[in-house]
PDB file of C-alpha atoms in Angstrom:
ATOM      1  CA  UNK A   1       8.852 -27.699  18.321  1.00  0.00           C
ATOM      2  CA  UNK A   2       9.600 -23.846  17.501  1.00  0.00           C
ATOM      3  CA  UNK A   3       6.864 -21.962  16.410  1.00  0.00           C
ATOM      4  CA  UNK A   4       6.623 -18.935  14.444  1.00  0.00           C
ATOM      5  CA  UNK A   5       7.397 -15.825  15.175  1.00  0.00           C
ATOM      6  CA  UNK A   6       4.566 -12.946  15.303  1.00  0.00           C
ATOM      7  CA  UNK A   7       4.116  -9.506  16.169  1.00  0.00           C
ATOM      8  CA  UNK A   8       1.338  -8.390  17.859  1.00  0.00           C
ATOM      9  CA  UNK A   9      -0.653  -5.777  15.921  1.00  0.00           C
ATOM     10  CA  UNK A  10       1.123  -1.738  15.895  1.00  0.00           C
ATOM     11  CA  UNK A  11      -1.327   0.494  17.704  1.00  0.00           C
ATOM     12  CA  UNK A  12       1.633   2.901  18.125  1.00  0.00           C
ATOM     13  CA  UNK A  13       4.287   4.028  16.456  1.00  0.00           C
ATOM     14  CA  UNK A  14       7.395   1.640  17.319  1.00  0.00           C
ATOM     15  CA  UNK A  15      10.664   3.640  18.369  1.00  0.00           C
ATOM     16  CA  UNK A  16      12.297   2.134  15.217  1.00  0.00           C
ATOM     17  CA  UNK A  17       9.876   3.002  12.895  1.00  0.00           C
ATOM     18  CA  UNK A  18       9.773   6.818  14.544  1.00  0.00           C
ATOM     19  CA  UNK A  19      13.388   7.490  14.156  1.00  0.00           C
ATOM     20  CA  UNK A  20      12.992   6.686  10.666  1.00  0.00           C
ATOM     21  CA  UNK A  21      10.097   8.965  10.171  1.00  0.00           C
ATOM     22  CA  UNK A  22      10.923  11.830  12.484  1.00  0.00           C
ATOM     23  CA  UNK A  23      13.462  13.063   9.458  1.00  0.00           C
ATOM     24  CA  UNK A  24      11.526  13.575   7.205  1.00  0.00           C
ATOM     25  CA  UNK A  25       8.259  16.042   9.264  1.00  0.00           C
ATOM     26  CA  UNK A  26       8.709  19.883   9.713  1.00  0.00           C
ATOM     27  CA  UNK A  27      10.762  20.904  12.514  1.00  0.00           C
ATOM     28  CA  UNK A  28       8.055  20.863  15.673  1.00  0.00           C
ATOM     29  CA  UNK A  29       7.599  24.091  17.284  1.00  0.00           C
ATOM     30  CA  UNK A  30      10.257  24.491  20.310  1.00  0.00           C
ATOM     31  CA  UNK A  31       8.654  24.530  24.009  1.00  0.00           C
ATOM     32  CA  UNK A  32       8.353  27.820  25.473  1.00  0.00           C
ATOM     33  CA  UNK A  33       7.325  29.669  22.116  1.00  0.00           C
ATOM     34  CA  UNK A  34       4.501  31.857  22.507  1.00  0.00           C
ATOM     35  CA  UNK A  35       1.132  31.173  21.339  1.00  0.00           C
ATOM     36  CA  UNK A  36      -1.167  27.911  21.885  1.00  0.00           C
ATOM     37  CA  UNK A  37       0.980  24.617  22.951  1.00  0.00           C
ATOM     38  CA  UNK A  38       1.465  22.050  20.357  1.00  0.00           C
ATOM     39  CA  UNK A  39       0.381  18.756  20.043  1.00  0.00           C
ATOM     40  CA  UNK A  40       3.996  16.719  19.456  1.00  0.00           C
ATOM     41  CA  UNK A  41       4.404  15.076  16.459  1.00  0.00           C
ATOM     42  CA  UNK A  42       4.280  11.420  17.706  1.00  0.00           C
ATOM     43  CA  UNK A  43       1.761  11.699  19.580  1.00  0.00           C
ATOM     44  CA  UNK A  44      -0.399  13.046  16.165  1.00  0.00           C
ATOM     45  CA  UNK A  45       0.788  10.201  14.327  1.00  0.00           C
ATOM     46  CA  UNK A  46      -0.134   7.531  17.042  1.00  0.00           C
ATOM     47  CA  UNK A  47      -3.293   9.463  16.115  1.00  0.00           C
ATOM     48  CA  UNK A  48      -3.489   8.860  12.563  1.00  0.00           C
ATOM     49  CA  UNK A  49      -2.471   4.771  12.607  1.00  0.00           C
ATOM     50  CA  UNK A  50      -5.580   4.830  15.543  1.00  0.00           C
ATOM     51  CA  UNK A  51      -7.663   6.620  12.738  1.00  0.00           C
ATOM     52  CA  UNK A  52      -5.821   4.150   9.644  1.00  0.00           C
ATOM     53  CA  UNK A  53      -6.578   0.729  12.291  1.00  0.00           C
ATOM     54  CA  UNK A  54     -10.091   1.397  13.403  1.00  0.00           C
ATOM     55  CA  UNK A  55     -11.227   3.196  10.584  1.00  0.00           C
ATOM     56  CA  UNK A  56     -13.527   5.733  13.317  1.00  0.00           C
ATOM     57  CA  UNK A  57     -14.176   9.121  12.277  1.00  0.00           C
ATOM     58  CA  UNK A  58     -11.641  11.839  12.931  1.00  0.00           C
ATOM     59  CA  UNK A  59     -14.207  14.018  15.278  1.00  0.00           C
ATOM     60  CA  UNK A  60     -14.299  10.534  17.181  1.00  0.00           C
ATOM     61  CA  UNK A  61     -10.329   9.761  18.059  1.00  0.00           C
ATOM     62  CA  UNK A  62      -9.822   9.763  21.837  1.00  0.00           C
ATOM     63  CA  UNK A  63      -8.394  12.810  23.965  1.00  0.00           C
ATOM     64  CA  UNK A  64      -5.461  11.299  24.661  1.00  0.00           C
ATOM     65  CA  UNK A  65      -4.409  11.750  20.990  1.00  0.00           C
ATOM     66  CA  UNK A  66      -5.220  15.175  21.028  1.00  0.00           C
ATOM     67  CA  UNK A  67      -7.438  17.090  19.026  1.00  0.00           C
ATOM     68  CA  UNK A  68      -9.316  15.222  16.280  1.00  0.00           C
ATOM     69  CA  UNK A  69      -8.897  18.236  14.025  1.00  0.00           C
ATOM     70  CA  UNK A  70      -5.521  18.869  14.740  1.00  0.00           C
ATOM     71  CA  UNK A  71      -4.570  15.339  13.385  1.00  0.00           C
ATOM     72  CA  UNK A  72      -6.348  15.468  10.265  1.00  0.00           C
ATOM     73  CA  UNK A  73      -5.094  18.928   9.851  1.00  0.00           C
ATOM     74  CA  UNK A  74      -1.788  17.729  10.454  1.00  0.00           C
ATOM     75  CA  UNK A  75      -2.262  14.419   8.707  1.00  0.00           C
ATOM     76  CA  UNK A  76      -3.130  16.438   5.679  1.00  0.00           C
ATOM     77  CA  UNK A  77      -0.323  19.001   5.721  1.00  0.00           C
ATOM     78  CA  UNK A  78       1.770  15.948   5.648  1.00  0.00           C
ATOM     79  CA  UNK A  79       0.347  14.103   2.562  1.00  0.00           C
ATOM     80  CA  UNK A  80       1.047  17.506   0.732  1.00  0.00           C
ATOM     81  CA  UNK A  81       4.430  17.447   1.334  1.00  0.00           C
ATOM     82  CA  UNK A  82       4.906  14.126   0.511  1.00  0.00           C
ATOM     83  CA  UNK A  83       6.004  12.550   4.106  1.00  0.00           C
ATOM     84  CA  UNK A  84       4.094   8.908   3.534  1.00  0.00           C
ATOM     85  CA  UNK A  85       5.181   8.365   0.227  1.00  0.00           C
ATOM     86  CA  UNK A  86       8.851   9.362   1.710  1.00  0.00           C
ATOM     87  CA  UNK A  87       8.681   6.614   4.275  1.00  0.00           C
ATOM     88  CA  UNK A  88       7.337   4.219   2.251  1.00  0.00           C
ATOM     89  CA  UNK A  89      10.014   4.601   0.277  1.00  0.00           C
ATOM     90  CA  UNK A  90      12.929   4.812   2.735  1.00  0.00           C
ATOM     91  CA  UNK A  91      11.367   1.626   4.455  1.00  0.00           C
ATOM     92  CA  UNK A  92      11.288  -0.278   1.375  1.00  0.00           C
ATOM     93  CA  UNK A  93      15.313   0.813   0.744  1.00  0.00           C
ATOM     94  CA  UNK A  94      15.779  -0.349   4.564  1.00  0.00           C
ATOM     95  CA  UNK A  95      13.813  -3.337   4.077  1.00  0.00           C
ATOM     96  CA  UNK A  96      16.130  -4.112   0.563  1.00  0.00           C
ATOM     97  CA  UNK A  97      19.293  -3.334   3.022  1.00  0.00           C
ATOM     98  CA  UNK A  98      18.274  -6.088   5.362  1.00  0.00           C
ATOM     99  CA  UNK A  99      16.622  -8.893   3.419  1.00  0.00           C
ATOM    100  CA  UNK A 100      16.608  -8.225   0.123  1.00  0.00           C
ATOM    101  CA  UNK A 101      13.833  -6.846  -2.382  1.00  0.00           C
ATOM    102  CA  UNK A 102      12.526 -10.521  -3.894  1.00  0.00           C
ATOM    103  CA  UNK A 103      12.448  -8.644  -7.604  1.00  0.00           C
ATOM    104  CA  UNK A 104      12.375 -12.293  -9.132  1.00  0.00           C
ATOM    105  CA  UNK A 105       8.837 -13.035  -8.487  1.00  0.00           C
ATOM    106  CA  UNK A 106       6.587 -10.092  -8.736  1.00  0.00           C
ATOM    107  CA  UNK A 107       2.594 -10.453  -9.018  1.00  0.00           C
ATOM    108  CA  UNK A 108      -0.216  -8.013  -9.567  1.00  0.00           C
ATOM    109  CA  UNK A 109      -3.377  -7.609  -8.725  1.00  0.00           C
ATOM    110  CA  UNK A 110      -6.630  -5.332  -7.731  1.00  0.00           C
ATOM    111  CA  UNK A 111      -8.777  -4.701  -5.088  1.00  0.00           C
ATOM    112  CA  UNK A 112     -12.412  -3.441  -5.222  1.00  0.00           C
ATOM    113  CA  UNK A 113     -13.246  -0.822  -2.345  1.00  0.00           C
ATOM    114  CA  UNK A 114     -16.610   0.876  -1.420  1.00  0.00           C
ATOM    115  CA  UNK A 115     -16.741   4.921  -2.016  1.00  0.00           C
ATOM    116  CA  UNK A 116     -20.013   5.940  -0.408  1.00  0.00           C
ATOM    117  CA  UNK A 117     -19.057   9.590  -0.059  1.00  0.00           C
ATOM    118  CA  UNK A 118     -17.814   9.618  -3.905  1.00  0.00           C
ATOM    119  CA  UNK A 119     -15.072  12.155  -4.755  1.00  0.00           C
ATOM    120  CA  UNK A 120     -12.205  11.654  -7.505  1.00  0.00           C
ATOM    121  CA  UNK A 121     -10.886   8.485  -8.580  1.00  0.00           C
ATOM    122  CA  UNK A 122     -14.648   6.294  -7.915  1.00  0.00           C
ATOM    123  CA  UNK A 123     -16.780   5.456 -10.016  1.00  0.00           C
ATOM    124  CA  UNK A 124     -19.658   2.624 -10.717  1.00  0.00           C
ATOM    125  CA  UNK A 125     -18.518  -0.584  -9.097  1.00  0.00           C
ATOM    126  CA  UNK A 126     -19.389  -3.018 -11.998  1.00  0.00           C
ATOM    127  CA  UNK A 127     -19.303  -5.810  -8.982  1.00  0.00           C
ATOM    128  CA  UNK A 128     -21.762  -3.992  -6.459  1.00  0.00           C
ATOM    129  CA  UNK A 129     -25.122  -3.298  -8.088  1.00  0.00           C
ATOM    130  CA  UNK A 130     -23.214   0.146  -9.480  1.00  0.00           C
ATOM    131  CA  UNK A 131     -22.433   1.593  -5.776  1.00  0.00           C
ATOM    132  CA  UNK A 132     -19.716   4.236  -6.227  1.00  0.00           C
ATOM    133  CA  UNK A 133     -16.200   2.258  -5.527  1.00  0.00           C
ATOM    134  CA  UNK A 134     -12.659   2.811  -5.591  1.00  0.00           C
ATOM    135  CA  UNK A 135     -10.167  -0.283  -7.365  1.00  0.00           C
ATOM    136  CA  UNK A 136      -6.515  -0.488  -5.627  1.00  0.00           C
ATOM    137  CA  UNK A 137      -4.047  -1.784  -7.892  1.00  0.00           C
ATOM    138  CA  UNK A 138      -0.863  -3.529  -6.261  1.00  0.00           C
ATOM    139  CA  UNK A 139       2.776  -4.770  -6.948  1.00  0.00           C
ATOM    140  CA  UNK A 140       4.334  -6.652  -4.669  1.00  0.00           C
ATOM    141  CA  UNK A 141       7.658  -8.618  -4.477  1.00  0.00           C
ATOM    142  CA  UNK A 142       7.650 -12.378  -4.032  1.00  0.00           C
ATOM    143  CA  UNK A 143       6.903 -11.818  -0.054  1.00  0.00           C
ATOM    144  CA  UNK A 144       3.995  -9.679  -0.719  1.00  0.00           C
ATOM    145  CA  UNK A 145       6.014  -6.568   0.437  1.00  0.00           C
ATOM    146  CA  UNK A 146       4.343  -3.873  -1.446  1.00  0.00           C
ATOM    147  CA  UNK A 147       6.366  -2.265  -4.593  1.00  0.00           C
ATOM    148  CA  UNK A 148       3.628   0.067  -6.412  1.00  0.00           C
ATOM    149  CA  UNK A 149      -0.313   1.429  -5.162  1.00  0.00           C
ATOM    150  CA  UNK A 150      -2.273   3.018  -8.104  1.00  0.00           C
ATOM    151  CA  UNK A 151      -5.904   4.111  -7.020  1.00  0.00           C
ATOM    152  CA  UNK A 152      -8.454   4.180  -9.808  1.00  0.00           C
ATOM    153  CA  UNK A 153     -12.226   4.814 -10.077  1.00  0.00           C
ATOM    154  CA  UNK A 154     -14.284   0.725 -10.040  1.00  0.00           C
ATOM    155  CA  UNK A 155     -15.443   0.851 -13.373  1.00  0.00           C
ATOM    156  CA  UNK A 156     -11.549   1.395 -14.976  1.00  0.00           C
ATOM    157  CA  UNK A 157     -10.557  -1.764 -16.712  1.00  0.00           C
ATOM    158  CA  UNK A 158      -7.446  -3.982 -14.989  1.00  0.00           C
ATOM    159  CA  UNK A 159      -5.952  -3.601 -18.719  1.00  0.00           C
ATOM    160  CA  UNK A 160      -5.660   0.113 -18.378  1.00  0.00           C
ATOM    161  CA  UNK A 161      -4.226   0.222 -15.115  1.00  0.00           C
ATOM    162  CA  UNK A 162      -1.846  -2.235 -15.264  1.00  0.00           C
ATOM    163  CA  UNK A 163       0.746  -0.666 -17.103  1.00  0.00           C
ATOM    164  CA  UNK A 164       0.848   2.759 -15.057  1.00  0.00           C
ATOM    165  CA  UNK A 165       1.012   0.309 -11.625  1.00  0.00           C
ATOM    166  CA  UNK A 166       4.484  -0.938 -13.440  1.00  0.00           C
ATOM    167  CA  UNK A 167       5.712   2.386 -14.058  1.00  0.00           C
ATOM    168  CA  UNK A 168       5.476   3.594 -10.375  1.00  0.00           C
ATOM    169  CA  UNK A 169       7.377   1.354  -8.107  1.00  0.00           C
ATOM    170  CA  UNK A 170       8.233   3.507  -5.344  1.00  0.00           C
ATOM    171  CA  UNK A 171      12.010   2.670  -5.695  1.00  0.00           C
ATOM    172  CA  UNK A 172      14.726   2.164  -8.386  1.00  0.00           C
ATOM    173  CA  UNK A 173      14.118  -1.122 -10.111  1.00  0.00           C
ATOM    174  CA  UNK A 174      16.736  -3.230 -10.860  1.00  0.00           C
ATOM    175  CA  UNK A 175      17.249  -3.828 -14.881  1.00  0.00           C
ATOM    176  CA  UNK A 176      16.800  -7.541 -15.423  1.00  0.00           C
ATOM    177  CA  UNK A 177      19.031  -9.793 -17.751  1.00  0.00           C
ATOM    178  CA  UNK A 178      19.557 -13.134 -18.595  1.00  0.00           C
ATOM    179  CA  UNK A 179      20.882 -14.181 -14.841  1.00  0.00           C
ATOM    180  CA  UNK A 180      18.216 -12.272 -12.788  1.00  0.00           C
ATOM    181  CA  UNK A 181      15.369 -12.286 -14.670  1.00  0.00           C
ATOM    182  CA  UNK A 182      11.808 -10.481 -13.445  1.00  0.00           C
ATOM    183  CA  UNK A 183       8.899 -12.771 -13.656  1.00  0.00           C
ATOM    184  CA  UNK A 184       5.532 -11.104 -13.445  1.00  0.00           C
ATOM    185  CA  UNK A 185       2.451 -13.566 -12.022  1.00  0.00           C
ATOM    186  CA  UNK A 186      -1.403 -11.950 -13.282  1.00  0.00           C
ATOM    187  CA  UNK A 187      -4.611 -13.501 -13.274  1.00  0.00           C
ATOM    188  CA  UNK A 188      -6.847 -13.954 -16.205  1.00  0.00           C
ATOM    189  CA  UNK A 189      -8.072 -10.306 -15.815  1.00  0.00           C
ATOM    190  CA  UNK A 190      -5.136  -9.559 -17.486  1.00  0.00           C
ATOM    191  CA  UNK A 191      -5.625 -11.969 -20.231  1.00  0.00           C
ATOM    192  CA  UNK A 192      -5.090  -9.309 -23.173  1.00  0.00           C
ATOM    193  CA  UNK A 193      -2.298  -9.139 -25.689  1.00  0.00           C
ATOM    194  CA  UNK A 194      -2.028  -5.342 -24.862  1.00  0.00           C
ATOM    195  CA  UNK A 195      -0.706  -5.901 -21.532  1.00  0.00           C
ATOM    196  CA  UNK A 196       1.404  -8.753 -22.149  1.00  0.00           C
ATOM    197  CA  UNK A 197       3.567  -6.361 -24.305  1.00  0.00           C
ATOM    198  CA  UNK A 198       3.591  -4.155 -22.427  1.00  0.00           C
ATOM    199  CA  UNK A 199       4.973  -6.391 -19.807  1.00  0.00           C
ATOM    200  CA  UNK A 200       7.444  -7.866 -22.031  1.00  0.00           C
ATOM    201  CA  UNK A 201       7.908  -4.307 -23.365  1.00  0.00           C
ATOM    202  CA  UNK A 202       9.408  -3.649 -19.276  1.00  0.00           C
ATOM    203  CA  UNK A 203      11.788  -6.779 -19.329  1.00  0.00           C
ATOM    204  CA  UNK A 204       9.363  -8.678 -17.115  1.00  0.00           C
ATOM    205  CA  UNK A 205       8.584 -12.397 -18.043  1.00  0.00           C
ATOM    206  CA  UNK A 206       4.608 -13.071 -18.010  1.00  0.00           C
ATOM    207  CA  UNK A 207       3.058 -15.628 -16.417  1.00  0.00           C
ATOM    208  CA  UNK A 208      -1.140 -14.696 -17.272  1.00  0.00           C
ATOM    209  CA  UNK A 209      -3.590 -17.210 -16.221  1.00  0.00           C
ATOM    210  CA  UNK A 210      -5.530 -18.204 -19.560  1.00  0.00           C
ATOM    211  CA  UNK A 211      -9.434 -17.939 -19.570  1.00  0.00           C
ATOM    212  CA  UNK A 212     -10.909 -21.019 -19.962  1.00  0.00           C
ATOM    213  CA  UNK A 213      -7.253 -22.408 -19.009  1.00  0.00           C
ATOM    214  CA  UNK A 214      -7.660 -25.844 -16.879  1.00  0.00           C
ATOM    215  CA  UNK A 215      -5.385 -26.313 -13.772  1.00  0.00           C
ATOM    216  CA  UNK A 216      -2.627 -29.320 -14.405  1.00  0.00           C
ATOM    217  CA  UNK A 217      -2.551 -31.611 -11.906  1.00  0.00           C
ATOM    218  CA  UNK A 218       1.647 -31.878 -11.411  1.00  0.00           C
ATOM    219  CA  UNK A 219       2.332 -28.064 -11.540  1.00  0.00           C
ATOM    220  CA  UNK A 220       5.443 -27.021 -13.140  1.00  0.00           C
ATOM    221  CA  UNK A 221       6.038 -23.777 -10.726  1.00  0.00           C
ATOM    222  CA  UNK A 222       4.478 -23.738  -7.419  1.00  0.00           C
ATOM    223  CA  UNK A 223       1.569 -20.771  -7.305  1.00  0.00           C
ATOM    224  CA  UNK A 224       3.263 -17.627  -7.071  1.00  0.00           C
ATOM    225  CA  UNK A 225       0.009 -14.984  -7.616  1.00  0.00           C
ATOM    226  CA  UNK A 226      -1.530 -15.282  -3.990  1.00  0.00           C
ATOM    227  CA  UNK A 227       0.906 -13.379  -1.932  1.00  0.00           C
ATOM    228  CA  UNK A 228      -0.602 -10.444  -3.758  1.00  0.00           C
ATOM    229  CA  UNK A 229      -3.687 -11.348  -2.871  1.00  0.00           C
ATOM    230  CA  UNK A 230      -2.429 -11.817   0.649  1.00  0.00           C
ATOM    231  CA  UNK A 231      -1.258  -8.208   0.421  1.00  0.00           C
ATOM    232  CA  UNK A 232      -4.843  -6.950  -0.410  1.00  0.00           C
ATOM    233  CA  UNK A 233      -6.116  -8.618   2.584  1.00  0.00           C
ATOM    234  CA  UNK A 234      -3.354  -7.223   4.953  1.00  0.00           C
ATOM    235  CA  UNK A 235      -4.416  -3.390   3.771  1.00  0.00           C
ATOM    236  CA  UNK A 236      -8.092  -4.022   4.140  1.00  0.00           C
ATOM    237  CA  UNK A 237      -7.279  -4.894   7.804  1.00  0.00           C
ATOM    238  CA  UNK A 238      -6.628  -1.267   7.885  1.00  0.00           C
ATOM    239  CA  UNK A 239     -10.319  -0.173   8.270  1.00  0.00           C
ATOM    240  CA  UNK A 240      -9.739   3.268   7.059  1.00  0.00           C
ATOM    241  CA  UNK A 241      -8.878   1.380   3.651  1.00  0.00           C
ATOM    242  CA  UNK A 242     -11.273  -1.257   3.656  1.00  0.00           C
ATOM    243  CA  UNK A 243     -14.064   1.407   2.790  1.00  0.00           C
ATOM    244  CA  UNK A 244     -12.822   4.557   1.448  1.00  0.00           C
ATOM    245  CA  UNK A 245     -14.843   7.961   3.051  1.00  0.00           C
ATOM    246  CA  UNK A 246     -12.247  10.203   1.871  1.00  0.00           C
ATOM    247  CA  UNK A 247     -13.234  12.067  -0.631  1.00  0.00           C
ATOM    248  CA  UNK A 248      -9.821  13.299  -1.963  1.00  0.00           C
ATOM    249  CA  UNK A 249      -8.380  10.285  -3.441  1.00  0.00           C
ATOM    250  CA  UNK A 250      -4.964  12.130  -1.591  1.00  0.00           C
ATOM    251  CA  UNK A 251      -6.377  11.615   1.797  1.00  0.00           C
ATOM    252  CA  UNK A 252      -6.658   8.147   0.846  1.00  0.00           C
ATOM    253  CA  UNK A 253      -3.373   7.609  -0.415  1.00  0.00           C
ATOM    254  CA  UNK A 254      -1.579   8.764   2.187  1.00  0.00           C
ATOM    255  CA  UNK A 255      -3.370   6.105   4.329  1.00  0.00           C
ATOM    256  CA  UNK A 256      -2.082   3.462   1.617  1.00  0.00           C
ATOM    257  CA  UNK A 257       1.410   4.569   1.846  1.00  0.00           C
ATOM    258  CA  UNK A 258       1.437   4.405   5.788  1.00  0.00           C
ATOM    259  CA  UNK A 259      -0.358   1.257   5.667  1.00  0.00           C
ATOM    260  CA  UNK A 260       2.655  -0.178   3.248  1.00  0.00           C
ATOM    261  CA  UNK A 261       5.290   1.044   5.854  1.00  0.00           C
ATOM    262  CA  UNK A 262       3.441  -0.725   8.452  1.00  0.00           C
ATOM    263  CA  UNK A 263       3.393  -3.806   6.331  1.00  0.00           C
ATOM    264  CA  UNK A 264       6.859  -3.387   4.721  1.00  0.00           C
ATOM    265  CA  UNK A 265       8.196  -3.094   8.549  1.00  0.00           C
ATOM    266  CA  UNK A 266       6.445  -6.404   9.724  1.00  0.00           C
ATOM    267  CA  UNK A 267       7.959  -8.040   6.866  1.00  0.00           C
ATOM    268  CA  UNK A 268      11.386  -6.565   7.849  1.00  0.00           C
ATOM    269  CA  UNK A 269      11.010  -6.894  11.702  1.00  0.00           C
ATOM    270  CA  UNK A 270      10.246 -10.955  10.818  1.00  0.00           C
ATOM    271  CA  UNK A 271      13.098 -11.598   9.107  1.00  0.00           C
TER     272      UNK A 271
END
């Protein structure tokens, strides 16, 4: 009987993946100029995705990634110019290319992360005794690849970040119409008036768990919500996500947007 495919998990940037990438960096420095040798590109960002799987401290990534500082330098240089949010996007237009953005289903959802260190974007996490947290707010497609990442402080209501998570999908979304419609799954945190127009308002059909609202027994759709969910638990494998200790919320970002390229890529490599 066949069995399912499955990758083992990426502890280094796959050739694929790099070629992809390798575009959109700097030029590196040619060998032979003078001054101090440097550290090549891919071997920096095998660096970061050690930093973005383990979630150790940069001081504490192994020699034969190079300097610590040097990858966090360069890691940060990079999140300036944009480079993760760049491949996240070109990934997801790849991933579109070869199976298909699933724009029909879409759901939505949060995630609640700790903030010990504090810094922009946290705030009192209503759920943890009022430790200092960070919420990640998600859209994916009906495979759970990721379409939109908004970072907020804990204590900011679903109902006011909802609307800015559907306003920054990373790519061009389609317009829907009558034969390709856009159905948008929530749960009942997003049981307010407010944001079912403004999901309506975006051409998206609402489906909004009720409070108080009893399961049927015979569904009439089968449950579309929990590949969102699923998504939430694939970045927290990331242990650099799964607790934030960056204090600007750009730092952290940038690890959300690689850790969406890793994800969008498994989703492409299993198709």
């Amino acid at each position: 009987m066949p069995t399912k495919r499955r990758l083992r998990t990426i502890w280094r940037i796959p050739d694929d993946l790099w070629a992809k990438l390798h575009p959109l960096l700097p030029p590196e420095k040619p060998p032979g100029t003078p001054g101090r040798p440097v550290v090549p590109f891919r071997k920096v960002l095998d660096g970061i995705l050690y930093v973005l799987r383990t979630g150790c401290q940069w001081k504490a990534l192994p020699r034969e990634y190079g300097s610590g500082s040097t990858c966090h330098r360069r890691f940060q240089e990079w999140v300036q110019a944009g480079v993760f949010a760049h491949l996240w996007a070109t990934m997801l237009e790849h991933y579109d290319d070869l199976r298909g953005i699933q724009w029909r289903w879409q759901a939505l959802d949060s995630v609640m992360v700790k903030a010990p260190l504090g810094g922009r974007k946290t705030g009192p996490n209503p759920t943890d005794r009022g430790k200092l947290g960070t919420k990640r707010h998600t859209l994916t497609d009906q495979r759970g690849a990721p379409l939109a990442v908004v970072v907020t402080a804990a204590n900011c209501h679903d109902m006011r970040a909802a609307t800015q998570t559907l306003d920054s999908v990373i790519v061009k979304r389609p317009r829907p119409c009558a034969t390709t419609p856009q159905h948008l799954c929530l749960d009942k945190g997003y049981d307010y008036p407010e944001i079912e127009a403004a999901a309506l308002a975006r051409r998206y059909t609402p489906h909004i768990r009720r409070r108080g609202e009893t399961i049927p027994k015979r569904k009439r759709h089968p449950a579309r919500r929990w590949v969102v969910e699923r998504t939430g638990s694939w970045h927290n494998r990331f242990r650099k996500l799964l607790i934030r200790f960056e204090k600007r919320v750009e730092n952290y970002l940038g690890l959300v947007h690689l850790a969406c390229c890793l994800i969008i890529y498994r989703l492409t490599v299993l198709g």
